[in-house]
Tab-separated table of C-alpha atoms in Angstrom:
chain	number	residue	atom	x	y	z
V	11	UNK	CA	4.991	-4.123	-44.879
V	12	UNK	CA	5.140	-2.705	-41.528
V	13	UNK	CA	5.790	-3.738	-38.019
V	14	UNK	CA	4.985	-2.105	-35.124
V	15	UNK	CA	4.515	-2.022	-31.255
V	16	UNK	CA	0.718	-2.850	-30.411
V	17	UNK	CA	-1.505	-3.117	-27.846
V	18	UNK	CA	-4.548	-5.801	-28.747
V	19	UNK	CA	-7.165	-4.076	-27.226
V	20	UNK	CA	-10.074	-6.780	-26.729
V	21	UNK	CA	-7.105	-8.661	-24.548
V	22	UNK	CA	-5.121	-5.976	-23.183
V	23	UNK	CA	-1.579	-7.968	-24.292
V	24	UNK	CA	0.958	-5.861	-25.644
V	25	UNK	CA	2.460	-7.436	-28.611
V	26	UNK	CA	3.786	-6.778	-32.105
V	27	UNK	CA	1.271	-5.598	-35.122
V	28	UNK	CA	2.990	-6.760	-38.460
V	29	UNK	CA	0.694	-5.440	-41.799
V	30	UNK	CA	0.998	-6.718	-45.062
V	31	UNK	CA	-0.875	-4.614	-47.966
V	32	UNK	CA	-1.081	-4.836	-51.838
V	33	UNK	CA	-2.389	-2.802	-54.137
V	34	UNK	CA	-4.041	-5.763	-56.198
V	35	UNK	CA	-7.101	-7.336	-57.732
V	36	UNK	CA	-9.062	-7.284	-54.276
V	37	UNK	CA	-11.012	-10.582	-52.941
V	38	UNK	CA	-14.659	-10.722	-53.284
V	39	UNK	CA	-16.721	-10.968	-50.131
V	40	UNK	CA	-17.291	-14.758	-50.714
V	41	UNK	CA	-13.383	-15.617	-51.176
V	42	UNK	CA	-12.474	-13.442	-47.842
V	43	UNK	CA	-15.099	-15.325	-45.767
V	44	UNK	CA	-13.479	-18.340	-46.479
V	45	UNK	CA	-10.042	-18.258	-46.940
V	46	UNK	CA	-8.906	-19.249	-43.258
V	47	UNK	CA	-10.852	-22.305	-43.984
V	48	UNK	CA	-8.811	-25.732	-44.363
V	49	UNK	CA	-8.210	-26.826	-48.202
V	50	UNK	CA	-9.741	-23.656	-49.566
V	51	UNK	CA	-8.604	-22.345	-52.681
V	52	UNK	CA	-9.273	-19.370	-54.792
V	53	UNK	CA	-6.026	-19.844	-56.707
V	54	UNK	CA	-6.352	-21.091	-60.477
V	55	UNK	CA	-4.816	-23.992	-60.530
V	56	UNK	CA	-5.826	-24.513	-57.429
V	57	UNK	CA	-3.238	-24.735	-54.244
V	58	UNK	CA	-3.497	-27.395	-51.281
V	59	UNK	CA	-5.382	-24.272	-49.210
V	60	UNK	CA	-3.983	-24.698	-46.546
V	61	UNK	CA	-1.039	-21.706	-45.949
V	62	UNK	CA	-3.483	-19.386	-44.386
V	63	UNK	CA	-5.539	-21.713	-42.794
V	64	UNK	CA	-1.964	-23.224	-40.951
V	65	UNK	CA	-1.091	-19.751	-40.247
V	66	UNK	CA	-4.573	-18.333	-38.752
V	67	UNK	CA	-4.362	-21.516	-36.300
V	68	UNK	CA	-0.469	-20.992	-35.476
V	69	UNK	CA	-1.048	-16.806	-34.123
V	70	UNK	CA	-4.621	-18.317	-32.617
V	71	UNK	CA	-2.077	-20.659	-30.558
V	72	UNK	CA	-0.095	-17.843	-29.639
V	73	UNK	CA	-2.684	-15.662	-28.063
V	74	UNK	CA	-2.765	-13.543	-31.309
V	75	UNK	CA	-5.500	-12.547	-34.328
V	76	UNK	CA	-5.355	-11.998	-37.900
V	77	UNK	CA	-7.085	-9.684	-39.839
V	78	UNK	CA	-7.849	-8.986	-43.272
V	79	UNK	CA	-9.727	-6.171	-44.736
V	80	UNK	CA	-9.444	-6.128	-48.828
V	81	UNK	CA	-11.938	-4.376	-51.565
V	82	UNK	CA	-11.923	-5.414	-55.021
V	83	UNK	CA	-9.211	-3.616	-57.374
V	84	UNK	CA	-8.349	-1.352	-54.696
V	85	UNK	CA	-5.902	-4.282	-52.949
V	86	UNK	CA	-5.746	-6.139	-49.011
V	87	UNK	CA	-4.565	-5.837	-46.342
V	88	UNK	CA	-3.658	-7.981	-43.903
V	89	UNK	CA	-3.346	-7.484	-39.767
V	90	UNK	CA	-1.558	-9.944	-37.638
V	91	UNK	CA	-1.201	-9.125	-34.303
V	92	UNK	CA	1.298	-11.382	-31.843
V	93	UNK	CA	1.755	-10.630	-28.085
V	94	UNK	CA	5.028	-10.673	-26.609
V	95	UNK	CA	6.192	-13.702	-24.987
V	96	UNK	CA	5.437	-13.687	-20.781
V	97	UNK	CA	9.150	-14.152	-19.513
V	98	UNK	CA	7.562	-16.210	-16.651
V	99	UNK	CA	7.009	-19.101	-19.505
């Protein structure tokens, strides 16, 4: 885990970068196109699928991103950036 000053650079806000990384199992390319979608699962037995889905919209409210890059039995990693509040608001 690390957290960091950032800069997102497609938006210009300056912000916060948190990462989260594993060395684990990996997702396949199928499970990492999908798992920001409501209700998906890749968990056996299955979750609600709905924790990443709740979180992608929450930092999408805030101005922010998430990112996830992961290969299989090499681990992921995970990217969230969060700009820093305008003091004006």
């Amino acid at each position: 885990v690390r957290v960091r000053m950032a800069r997102n650079w497609e938006t210009k806000l300056a912000g916060i970068r948190l990462t989260v990384a594993d060395t684990g199992t990996g997702m396949s390319t199928g499970v990492r196109q999908r798992i920001f979608e409501p209700f998906f699962t890749a968990w056996t037995p299955p979750g609600a699928g709905l924790g990443l889905w709740v979180s992608h919209e929450i930092v999408s409210k805030h101005k922010g991103a998430i990112k996830v890059r992961s290969a299989r039995n090499m681990g992921t990693v995970f990217v969230v950036f969060l700009p820093y509040l305008d003091p004006s608001h």
